[in-house]
mmCIF file of C-alpha atoms in Angstrom:
data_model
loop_
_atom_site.group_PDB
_atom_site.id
_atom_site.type_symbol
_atom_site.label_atom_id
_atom_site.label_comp_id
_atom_site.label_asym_id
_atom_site.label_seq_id
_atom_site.Cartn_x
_atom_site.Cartn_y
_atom_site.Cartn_z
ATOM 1 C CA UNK W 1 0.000 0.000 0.000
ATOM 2 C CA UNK W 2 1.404 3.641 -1.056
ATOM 3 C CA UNK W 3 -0.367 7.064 -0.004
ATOM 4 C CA UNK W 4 -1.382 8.723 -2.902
ATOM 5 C CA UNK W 5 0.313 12.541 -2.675
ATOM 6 C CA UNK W 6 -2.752 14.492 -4.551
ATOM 7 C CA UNK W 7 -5.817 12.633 -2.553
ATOM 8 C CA UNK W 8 -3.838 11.654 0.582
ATOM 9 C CA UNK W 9 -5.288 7.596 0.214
ATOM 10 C CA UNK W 10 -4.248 4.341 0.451
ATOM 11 C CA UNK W 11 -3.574 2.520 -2.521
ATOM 12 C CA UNK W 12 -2.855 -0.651 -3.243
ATOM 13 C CA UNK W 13 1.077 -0.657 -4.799
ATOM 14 C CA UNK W 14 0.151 -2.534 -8.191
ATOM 15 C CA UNK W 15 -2.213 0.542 -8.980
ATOM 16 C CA UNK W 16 -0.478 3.820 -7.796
ATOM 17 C CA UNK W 17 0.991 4.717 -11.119
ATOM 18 C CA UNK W 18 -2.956 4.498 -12.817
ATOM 19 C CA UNK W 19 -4.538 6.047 -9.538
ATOM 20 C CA UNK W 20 -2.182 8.862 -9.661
ATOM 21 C CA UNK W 21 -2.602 9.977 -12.838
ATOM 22 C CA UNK W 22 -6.348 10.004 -12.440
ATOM 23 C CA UNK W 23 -5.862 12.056 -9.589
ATOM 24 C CA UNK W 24 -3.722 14.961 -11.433
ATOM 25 C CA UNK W 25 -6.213 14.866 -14.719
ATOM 26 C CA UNK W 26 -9.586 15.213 -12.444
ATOM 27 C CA UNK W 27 -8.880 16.212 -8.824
ATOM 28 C CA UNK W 28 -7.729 19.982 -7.620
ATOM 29 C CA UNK W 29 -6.259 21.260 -4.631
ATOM 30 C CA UNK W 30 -8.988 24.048 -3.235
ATOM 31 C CA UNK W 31 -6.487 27.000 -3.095
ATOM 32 C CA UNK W 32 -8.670 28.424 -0.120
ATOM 33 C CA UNK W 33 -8.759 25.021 2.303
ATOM 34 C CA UNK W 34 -6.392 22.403 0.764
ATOM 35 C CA UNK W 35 -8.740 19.967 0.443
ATOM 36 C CA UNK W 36 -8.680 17.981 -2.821
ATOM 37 C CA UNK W 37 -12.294 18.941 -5.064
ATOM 38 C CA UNK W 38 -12.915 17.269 -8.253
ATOM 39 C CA UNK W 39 -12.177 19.909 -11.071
ATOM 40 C CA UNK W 40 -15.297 19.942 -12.241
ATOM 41 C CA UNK W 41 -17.062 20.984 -9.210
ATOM 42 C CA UNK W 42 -14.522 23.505 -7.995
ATOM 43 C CA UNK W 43 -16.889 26.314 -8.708
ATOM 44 C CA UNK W 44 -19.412 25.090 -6.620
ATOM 45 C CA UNK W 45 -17.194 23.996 -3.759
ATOM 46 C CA UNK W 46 -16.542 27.878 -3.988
ATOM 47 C CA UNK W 47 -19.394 29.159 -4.250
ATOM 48 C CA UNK W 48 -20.628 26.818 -1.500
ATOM 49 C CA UNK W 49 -17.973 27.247 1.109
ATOM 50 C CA UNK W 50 -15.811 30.207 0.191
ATOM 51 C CA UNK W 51 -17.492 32.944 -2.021
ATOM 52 C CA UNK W 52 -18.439 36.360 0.086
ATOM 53 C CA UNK W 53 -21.789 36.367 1.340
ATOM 54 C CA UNK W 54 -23.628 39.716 2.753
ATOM 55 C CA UNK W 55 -24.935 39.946 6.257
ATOM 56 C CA UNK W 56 -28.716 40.096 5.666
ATOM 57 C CA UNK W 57 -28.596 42.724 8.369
ATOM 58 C CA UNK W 58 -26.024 45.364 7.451
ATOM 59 C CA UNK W 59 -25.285 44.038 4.323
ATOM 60 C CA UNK W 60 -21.573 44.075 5.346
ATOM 61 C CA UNK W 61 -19.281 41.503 2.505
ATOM 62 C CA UNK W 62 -17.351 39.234 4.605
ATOM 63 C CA UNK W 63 -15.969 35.254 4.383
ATOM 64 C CA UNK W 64 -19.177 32.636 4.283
ATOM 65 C CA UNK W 65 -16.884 30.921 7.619
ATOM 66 C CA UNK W 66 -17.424 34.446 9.733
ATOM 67 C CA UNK W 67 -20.856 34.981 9.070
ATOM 68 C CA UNK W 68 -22.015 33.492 12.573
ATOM 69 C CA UNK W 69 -19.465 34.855 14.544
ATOM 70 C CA UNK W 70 -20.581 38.520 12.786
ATOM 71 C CA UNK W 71 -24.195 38.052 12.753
ATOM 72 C CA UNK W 72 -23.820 37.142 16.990
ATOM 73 C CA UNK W 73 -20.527 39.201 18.004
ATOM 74 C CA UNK W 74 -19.778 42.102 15.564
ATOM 75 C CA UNK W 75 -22.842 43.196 13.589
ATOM 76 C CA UNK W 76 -23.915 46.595 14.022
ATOM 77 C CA UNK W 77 -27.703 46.340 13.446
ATOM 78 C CA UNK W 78 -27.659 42.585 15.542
ATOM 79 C CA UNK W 79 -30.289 43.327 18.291
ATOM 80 C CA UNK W 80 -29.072 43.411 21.884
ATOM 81 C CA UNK W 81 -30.977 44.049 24.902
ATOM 82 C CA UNK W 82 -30.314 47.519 27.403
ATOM 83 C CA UNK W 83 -28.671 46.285 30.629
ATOM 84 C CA UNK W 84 -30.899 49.080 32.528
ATOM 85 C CA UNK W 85 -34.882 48.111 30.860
ATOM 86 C CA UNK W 86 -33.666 45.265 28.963
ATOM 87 C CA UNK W 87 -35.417 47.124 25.402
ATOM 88 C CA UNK W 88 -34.092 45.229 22.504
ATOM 89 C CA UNK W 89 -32.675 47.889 19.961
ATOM 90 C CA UNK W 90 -29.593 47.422 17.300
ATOM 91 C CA UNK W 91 -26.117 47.214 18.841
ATOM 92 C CA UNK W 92 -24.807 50.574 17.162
ATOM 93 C CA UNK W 93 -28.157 52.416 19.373
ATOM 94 C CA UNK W 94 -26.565 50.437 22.442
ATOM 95 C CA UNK W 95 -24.339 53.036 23.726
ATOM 96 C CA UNK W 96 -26.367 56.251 23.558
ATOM 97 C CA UNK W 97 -29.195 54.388 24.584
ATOM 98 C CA UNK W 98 -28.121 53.352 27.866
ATOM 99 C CA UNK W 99 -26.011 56.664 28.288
ATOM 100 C CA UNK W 100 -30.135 57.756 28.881
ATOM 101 C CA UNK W 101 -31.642 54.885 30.416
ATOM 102 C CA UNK W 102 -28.898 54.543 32.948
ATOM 103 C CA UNK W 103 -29.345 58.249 34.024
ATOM 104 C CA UNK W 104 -33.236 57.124 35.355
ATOM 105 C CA UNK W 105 -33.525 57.195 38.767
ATOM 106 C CA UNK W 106 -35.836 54.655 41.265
ATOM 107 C CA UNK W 107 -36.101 55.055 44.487
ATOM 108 C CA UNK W 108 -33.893 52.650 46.697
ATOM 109 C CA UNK W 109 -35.887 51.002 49.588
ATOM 110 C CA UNK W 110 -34.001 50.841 52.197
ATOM 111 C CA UNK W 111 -32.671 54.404 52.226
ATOM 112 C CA UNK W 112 -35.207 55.976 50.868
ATOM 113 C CA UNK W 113 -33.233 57.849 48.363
ATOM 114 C CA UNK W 114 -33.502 58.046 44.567
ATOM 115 C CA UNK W 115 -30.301 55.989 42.508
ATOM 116 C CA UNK W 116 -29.669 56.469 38.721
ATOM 117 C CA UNK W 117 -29.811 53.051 37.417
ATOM 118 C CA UNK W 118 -26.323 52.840 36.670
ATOM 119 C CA UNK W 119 -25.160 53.711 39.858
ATOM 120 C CA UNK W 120 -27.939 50.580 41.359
ATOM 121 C CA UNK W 121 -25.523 47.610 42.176
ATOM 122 C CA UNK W 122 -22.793 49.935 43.801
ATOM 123 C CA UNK W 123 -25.097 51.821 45.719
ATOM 124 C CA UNK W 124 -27.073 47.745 46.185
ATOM 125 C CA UNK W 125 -23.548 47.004 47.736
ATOM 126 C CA UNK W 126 -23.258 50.218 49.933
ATOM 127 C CA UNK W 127 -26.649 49.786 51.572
ATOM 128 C CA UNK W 128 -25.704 46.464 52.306
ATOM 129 C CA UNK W 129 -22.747 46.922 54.284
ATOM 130 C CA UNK W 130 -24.254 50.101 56.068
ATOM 131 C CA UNK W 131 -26.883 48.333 57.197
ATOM 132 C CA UNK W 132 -24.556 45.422 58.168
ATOM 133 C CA UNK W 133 -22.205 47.802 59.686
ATOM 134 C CA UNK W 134 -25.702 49.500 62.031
ATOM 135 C CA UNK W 135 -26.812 45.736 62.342
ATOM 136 C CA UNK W 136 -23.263 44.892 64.265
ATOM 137 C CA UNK W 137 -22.862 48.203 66.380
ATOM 138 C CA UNK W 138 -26.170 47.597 67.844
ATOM 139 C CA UNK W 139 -25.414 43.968 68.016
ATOM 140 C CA UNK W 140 -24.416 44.446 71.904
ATOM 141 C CA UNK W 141 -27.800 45.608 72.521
ATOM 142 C CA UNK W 142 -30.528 43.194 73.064
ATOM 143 C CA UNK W 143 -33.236 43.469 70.382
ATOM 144 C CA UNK W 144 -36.703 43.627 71.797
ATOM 145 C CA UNK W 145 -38.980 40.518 69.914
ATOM 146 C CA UNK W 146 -41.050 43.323 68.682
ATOM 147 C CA UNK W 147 -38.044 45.166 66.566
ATOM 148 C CA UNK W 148 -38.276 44.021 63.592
ATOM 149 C CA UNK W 149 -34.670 44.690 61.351
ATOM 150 C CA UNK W 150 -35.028 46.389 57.533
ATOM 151 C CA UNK W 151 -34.994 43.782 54.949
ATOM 152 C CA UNK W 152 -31.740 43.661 53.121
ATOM 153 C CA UNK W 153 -32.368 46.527 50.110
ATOM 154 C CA UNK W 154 -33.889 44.778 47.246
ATOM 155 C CA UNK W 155 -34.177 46.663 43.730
ATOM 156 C CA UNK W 156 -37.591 47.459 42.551
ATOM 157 C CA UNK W 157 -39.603 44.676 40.342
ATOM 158 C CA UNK W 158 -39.411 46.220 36.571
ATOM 159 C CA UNK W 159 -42.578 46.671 35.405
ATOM 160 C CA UNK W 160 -43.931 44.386 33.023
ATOM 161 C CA UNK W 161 -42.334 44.783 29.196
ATOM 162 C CA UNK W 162 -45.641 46.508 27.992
ATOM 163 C CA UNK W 163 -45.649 49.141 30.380
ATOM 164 C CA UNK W 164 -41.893 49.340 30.332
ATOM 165 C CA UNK W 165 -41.820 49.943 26.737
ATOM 166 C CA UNK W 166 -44.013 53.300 27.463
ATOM 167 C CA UNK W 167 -41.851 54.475 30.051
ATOM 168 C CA UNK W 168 -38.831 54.076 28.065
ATOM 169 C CA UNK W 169 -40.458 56.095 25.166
ATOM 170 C CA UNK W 170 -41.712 58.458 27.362
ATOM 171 C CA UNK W 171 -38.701 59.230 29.074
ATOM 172 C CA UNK W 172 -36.795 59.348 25.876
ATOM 173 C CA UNK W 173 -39.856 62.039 24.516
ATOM 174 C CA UNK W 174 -39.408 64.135 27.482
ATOM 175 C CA UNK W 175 -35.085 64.125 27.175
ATOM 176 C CA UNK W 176 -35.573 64.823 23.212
ATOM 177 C CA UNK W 177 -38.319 67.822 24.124
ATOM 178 C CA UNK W 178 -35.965 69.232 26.721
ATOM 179 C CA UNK W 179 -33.004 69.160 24.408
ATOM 180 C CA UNK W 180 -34.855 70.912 21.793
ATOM 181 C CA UNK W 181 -36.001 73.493 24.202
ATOM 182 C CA UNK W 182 -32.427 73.771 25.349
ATOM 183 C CA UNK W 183 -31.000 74.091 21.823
ATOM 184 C CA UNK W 184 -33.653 76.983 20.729
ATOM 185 C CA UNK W 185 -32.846 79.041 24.294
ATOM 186 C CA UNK W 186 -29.359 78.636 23.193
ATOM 187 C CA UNK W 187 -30.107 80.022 19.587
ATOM 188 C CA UNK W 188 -31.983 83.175 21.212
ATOM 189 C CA UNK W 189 -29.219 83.701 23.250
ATOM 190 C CA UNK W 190 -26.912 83.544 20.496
ATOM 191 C CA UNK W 191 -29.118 86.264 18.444
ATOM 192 C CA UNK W 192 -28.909 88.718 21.104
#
């Protein structure tokens, strides 16, 4: 038995010489993946494994082999969801998206106080150990059956995706109105 060097098989020894001639007249070496393609159908091993392809959703030319990786990592219209409402919008809205939804405030239950959004798990953290840190100094004090402790702070229960959807919108409404108020005052001022 010999190993053929165009198809990489084992042959039998009494038919190499026949084998390997067939092999140069009707088999090619894919110049994009090395593997050997019978001549006639190199055009559709291209076309099937190697030609560009668009992304169907930013029409972006790129190999047929990094279409999934684009289409679920790098795409620019691939949908992602807002860490702050979790709104599905296109990944190239992602940034200045969130710079506004992470600016929304709710109010924080165990201090009473109202927390941007972005700001949540620190401040989450802070309440914790404060209320830890009260917990232990008046941990040398008996506590009366009565007393009943804070729960740990919890962040609010996000409305339900319907109504969340109109609260998005309607904040982003009222930050687009006060920027255009903001931009005409600005013009009058400049006029003066």
């Amino acid at each position: 038995m010999n190993t053929n060097a165009s198809c990489q098989r084992e042959i039998p020894s009494s038919n190499i010489d026949l084998h390997s001639v067939h092999c140069a007249r009707n088999l090619q070496k894919c110049d994009h993946c090395g593997e050997m393609v019978a001549r006639k159908l190199m055009e559709e091993h291209y076309d099937e494994y190697h030609a560009p392809v668009n992304c169907s959703l930013c029409k972006e030319t790129l190999q047929r082999e990094m279409l999934d990786l684009h289409k679920s990592k790098q795409c620019t219209q691939r949908m992602v969801a807002c860490e702050y409402c979790e709104y599905e919008l296109p990944a190239v809205d992602l940034h200045e998206h969130q710079d506004v939804c992470g600016n929304r405030t709710e109010l924080c239950q165990t201090c009473k106080k109202y927390v941007r959004l972005r700001e949540w798990i620190g401040h989450e953290m802070q309440c914790q150990v404060n209320s830890n840190v009260s917990a232990a100094s008046s941990s040398a004090r008996t506590i009366p059956e009565r007393e009943v402790r804070p729960p740990p702070p919890v962040r609010p229960a996000r409305p339900v995706q319907g109504a969340q959807n109109k609260r998005l919108l309607f904040t982003i409404a009222v930050t687009g109105i006060a920027v255009m108020i903001g931009s005409i005052l600005f013009q009058r001022e400049e006029s003066f």
